[in-house]
Coordinates of N, CA and C in Angstrom, one line a residue:
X246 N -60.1 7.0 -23.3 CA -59.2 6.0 -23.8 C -59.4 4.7 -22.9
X247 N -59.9 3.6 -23.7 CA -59.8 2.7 -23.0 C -58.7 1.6 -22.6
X248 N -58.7 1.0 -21.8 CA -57.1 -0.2 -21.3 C -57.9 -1.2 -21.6
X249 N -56.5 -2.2 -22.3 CA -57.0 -3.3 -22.8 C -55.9 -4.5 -21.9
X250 N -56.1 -5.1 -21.4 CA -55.6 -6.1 -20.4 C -55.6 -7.3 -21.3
X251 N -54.1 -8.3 -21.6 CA -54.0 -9.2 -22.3 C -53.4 -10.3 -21.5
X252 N -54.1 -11.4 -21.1 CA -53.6 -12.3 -20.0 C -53.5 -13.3 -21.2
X253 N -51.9 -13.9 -21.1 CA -51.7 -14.7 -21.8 C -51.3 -16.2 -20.9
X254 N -51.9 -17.3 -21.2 CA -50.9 -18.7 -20.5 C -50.7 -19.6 -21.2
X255 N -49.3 -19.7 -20.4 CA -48.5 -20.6 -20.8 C -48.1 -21.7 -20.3
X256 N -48.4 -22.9 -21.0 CA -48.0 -24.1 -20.1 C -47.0 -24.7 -21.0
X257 N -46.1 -25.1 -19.9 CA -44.5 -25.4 -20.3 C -44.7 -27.1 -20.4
X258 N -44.3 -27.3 -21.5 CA -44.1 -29.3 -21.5 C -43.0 -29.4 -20.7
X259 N -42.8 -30.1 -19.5 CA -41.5 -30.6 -19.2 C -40.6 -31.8 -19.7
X260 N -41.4 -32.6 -20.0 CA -41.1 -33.6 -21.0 C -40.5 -33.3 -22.0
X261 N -39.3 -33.7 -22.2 CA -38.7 -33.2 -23.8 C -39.3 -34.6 -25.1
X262 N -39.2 -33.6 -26.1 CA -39.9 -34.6 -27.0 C -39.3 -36.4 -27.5
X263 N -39.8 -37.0 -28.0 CA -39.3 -37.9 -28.3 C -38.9 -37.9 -29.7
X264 N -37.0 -37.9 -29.8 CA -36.8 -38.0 -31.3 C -36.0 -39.1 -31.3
X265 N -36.9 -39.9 -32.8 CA -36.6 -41.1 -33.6 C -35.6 -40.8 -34.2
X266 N -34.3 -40.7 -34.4 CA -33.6 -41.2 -35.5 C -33.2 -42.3 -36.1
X267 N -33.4 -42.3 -37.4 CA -33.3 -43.8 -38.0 C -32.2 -43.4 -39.5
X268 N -31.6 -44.3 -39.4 CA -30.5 -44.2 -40.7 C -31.4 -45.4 -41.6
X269 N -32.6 -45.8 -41.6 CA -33.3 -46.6 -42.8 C -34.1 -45.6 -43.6
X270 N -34.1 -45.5 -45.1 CA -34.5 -44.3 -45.7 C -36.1 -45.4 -46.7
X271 N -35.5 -46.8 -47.2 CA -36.2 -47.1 -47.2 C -37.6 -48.0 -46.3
X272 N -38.3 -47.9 -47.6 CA -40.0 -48.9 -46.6 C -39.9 -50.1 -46.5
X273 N -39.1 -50.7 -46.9 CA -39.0 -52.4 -45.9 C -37.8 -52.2 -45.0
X274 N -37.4 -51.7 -44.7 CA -36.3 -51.6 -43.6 C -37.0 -50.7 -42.8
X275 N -38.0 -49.6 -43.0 CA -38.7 -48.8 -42.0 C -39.7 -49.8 -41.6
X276 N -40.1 -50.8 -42.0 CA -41.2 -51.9 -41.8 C -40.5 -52.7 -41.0
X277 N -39.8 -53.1 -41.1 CA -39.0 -54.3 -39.8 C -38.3 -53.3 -38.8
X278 N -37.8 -52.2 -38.9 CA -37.8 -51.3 -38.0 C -39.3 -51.2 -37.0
X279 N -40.8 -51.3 -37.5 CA -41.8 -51.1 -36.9 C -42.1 -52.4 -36.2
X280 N -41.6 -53.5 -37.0 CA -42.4 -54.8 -36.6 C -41.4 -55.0 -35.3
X281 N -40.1 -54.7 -35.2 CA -38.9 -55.1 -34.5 C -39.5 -54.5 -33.3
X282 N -39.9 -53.2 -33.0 CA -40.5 -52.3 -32.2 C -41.3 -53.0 -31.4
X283 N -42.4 -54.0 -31.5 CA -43.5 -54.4 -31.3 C -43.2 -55.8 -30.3
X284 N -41.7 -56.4 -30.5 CA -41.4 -57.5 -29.7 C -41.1 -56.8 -28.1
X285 N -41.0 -57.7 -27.4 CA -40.5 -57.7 -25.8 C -39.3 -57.5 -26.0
X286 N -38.7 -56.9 -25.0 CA -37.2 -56.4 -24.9 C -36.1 -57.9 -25.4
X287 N -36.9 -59.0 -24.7 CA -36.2 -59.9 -24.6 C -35.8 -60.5 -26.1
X288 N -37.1 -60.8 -26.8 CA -37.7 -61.0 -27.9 C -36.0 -60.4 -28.7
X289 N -36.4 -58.7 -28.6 CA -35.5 -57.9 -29.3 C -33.2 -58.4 -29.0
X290 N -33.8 -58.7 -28.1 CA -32.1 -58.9 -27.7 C -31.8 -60.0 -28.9
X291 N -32.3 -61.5 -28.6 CA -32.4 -62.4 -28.8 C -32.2 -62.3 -30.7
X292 N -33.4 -61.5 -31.1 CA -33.0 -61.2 -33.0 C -31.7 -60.4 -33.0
X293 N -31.3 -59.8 -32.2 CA -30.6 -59.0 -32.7 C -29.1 -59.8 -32.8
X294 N -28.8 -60.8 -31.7 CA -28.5 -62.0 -31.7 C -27.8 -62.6 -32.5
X295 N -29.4 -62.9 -33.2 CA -29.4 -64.4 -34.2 C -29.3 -63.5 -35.6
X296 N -29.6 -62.1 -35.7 CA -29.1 -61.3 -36.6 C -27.2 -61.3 -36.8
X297 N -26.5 -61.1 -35.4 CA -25.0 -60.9 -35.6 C -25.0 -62.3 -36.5
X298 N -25.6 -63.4 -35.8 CA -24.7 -64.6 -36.5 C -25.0 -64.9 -37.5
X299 N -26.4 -64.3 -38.3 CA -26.5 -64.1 -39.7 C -25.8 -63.5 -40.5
X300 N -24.6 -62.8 -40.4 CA -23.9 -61.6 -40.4 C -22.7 -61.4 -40.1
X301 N -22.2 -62.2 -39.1 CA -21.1 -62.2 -38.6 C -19.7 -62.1 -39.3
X302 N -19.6 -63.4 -40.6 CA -18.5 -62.9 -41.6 C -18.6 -62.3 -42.2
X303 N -19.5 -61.0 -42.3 CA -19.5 -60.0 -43.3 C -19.1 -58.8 -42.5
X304 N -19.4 -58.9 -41.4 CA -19.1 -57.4 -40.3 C -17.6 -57.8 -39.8
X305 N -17.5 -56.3 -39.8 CA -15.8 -55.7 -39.1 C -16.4 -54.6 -38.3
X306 N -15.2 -54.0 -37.7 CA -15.4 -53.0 -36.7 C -16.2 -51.8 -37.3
X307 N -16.7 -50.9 -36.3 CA -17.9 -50.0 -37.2 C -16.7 -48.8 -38.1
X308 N -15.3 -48.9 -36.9 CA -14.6 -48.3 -37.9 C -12.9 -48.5 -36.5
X309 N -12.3 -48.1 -37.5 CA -10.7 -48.0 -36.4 C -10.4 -46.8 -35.9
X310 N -10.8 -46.0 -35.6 CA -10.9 -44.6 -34.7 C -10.7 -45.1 -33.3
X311 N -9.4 -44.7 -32.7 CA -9.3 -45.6 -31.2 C -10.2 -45.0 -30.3
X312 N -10.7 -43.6 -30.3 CA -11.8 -43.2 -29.4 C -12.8 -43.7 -30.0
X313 N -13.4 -44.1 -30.7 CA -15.1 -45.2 -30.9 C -14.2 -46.5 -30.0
X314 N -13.8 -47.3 -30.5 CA -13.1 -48.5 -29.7 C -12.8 -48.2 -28.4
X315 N -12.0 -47.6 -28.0 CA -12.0 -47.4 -26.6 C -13.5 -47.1 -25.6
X316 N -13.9 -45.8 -26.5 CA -14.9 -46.1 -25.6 C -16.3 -47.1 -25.8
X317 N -16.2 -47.7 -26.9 CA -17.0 -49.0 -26.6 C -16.6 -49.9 -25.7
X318 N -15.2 -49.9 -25.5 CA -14.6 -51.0 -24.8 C -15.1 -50.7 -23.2
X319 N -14.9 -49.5 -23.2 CA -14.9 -49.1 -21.8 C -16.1 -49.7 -20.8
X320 N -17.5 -49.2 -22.0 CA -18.6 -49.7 -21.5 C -19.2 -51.0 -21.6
X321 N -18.3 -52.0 -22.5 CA -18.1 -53.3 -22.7 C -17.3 -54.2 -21.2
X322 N -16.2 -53.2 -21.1 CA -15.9 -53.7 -19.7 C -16.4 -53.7 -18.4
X323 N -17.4 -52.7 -18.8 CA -18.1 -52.5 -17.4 C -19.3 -53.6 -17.5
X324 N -19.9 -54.1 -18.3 CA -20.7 -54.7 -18.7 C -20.4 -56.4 -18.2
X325 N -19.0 -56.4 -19.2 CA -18.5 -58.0 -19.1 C -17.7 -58.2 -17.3
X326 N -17.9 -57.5 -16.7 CA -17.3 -57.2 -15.3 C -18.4 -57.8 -14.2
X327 N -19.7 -57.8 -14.9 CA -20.8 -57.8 -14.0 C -21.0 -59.3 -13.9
X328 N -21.9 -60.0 -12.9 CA -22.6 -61.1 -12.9 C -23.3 -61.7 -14.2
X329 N -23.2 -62.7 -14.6 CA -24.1 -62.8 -15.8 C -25.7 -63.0 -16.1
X330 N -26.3 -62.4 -15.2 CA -27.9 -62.3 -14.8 C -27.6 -60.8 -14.8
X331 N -26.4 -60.1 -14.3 CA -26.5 -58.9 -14.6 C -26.0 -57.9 -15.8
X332 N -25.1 -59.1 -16.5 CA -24.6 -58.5 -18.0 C -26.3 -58.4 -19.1
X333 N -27.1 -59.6 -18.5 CA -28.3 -59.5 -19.4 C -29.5 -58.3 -18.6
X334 N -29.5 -57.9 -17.5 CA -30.2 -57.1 -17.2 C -30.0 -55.8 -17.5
X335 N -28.3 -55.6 -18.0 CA -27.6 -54.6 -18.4 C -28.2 -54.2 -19.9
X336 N -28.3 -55.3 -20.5 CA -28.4 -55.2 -21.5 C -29.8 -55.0 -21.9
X337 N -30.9 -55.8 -21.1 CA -32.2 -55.3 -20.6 C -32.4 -53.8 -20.8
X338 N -31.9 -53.4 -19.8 CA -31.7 -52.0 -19.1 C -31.8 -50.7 -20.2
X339 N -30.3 -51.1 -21.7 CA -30.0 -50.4 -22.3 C -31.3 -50.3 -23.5
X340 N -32.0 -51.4 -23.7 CA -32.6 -51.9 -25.1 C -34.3 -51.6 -24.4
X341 N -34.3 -50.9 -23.0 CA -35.6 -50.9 -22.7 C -36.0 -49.3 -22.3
X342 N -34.4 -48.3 -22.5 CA -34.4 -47.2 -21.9 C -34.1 -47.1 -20.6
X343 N -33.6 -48.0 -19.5 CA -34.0 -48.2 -18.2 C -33.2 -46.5 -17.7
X344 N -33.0 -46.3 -16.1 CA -32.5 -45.2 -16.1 C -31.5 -46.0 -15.0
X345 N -30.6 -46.6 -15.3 CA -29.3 -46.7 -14.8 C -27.9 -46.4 -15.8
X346 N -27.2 -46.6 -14.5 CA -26.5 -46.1 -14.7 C -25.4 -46.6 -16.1
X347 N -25.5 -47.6 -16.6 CA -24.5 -48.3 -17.4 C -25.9 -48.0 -18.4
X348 N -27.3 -47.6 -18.6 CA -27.8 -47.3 -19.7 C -27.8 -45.9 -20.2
X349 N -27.5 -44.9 -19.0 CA -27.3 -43.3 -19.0 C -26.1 -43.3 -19.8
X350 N -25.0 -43.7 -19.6 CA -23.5 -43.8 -20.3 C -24.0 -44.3 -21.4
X351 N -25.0 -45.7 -21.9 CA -24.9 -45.1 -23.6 C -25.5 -44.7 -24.3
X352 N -26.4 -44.6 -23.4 CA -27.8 -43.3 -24.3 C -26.4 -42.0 -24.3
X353 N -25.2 -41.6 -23.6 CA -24.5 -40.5 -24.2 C -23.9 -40.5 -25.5
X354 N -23.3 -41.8 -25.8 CA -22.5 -42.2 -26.6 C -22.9 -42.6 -28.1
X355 N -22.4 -41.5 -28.9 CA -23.0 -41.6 -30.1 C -22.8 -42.7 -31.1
X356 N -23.1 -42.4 -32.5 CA -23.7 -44.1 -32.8 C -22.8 -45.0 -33.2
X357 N -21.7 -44.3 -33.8 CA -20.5 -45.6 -34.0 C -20.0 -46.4 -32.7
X358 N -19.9 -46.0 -31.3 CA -19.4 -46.5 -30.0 C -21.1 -47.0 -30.3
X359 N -21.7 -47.1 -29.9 CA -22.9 -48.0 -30.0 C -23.0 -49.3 -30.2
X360 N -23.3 -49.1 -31.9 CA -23.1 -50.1 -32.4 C -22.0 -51.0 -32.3
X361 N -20.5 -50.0 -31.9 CA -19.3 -51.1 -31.9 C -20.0 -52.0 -30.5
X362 N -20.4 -51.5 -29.6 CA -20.5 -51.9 -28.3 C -21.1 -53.3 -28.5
X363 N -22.4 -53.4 -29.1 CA -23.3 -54.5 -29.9 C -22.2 -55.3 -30.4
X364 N -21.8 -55.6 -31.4 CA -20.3 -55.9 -32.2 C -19.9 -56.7 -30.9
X365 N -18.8 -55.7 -30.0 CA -18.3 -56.8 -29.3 C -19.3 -57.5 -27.8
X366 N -20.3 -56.9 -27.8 CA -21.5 -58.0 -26.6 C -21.6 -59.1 -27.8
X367 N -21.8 -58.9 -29.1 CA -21.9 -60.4 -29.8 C -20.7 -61.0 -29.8
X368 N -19.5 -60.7 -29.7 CA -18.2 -61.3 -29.8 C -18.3 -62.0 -28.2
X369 N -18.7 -61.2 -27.2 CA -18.5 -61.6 -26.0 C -19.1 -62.6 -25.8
X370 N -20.5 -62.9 -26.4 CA -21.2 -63.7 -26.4 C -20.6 -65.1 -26.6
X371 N -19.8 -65.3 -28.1 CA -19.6 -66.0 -28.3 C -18.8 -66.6 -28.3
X372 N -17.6 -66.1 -27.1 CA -16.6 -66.3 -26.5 C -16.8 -66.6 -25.1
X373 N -18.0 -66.7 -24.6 CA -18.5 -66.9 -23.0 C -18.1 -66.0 -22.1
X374 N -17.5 -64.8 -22.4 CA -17.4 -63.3 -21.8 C -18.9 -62.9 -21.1
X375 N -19.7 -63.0 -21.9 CA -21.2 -62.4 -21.9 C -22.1 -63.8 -21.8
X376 N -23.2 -63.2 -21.1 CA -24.5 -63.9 -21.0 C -24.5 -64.4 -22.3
X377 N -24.9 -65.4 -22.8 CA -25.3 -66.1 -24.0 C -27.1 -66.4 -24.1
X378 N -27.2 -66.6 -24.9 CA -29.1 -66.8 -25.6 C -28.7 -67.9 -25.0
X379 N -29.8 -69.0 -24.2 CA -29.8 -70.6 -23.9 C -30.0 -71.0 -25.3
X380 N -29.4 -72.2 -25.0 CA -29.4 -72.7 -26.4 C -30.3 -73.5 -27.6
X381 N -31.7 -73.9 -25.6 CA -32.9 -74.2 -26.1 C -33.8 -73.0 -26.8
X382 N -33.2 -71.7 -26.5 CA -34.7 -70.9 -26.6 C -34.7 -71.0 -28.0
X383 N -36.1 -70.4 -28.4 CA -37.1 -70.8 -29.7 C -37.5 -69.1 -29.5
X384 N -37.9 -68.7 -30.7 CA -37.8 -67.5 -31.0 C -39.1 -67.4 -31.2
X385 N -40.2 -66.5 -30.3 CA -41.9 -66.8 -30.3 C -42.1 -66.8 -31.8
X386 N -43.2 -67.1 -32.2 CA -44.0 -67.7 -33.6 C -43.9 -66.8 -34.7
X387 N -44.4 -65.2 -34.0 CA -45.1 -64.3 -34.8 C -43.6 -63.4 -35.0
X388 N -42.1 -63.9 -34.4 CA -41.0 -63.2 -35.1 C -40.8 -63.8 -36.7
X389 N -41.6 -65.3 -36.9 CA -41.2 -65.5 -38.3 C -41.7 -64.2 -39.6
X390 N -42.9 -63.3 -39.4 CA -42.8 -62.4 -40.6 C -41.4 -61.6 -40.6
X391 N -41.1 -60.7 -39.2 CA -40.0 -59.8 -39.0 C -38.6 -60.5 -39.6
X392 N -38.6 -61.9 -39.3 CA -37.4 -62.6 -39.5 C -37.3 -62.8 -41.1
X393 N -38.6 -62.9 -42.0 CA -38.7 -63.2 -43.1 C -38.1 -62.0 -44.0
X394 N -39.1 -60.7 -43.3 CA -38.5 -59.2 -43.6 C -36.8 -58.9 -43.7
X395 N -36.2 -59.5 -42.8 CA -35.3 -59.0 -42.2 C -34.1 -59.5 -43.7
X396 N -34.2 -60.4 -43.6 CA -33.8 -61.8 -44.2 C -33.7 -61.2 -45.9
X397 N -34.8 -60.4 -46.5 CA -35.0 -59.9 -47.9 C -34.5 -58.9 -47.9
X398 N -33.8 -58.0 -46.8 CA -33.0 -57.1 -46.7 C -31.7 -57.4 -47.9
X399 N -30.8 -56.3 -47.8 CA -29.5 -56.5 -48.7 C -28.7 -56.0 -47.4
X400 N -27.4 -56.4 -47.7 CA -26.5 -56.2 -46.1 C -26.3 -54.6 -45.7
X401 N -26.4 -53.6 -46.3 CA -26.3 -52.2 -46.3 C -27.9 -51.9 -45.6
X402 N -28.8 -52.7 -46.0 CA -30.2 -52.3 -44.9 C -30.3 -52.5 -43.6
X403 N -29.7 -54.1 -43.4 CA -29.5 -54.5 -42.6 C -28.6 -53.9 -41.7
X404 N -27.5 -53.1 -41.9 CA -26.6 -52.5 -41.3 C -27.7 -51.3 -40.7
X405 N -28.2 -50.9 -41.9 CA -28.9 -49.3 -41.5 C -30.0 -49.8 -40.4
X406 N -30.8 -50.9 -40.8 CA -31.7 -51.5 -39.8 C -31.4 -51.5 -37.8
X407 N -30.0 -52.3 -38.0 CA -29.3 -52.7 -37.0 C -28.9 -51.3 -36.4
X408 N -28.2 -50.1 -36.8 CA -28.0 -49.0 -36.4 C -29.2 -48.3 -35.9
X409 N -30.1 -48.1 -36.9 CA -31.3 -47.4 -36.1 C -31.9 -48.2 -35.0
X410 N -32.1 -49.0 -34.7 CA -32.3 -49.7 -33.6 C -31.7 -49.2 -32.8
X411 N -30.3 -49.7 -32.5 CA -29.5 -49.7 -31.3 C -29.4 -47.7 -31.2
X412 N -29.1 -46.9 -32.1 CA -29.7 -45.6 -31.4 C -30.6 -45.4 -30.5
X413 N -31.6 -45.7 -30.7 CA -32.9 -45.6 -29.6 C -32.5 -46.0 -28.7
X414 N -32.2 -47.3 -28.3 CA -32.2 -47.5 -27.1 C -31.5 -46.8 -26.3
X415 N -31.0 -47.0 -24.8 CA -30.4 -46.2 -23.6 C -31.2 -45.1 -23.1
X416 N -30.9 -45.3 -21.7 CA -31.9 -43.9 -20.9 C -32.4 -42.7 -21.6
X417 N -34.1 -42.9 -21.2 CA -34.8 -42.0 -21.8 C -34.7 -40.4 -20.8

């Protein structure tokens, strides 16, 4: 009788995988989802921006659940608390994956506190709470396709658009 010896190996990924979730089902909202992808963080803040005030009288809260609000607020207060070189690095931080601490708390926070959070950083914005866009800046060249995209959207894409975005971001 012979022995049969079975060496098996295994190499463990420690890396956990990267999952996309996106609430865009269709191909031009998965397309400006791709092109959106492709700007600089800053680039991305800035549309997303000039997106609320495209938008702004059509949007209300993501919902009235006092735990979504509260804790958007929570992490809105810690934000609007900061220096205002550091509310935009905060917000850097969140929309670039960074691994701090105010981006760890909302990479936890699922997507209606999310989104609401966005919601009121645009409110805060426009209330001088928050860092604001300068008023000179000019939005680089090659956002006009994305912007054109975005724009031929219907408001329900745009929503789904704007949500799948802001999921991704926060600590990877």
């Amino acid at each position: 009788m012979s022995e049969v010896s079975l060496v098996t190996s295994v190499k463990f990924n420690t890396q956990e995988p990267e999952i996309t979730m996106t609430y865009a089902t269709d191909e031009r909202t998965q397309r400006a989802i791709e092109q959106f992808r492709g700007f600089d963080i800053d680039t991305q803040l800035a549309l997303l921006w000039y997106g609320y005030l495209d938008l702004k009288e059509q949007l209300d809260s993501e919902t009235n659940q006092p735990s979504v609000q509260d804790t958007a607020a929570a992490l809105y207060d810690q934000i609007r608390a900061l220096p205002q070189e550091q509310q935009l690095q905060a917000q850097r931080d969140i929309a670039s994956g960074g691994n701090t601490d105010i981006s760890r708390t909302y990479n936890a926070l699922h997507s209606s506190p999310k989104i609401e959070l966005w919601l009121r950083l645009a409110r805060g914005m426009e209330s001088g709470e928050i860092i604001q866009v300068p008023s000179d800046y000019e939005l680089p060249l090659e956002t006009k396709s994305f912007v054109d995209t975005v724009k031929a959207l219907d408001f329900s894409q745009r929503i789904d658009f704007t949500r799948s975005i802001v999921l991704e971001w926060g600590a990877k």
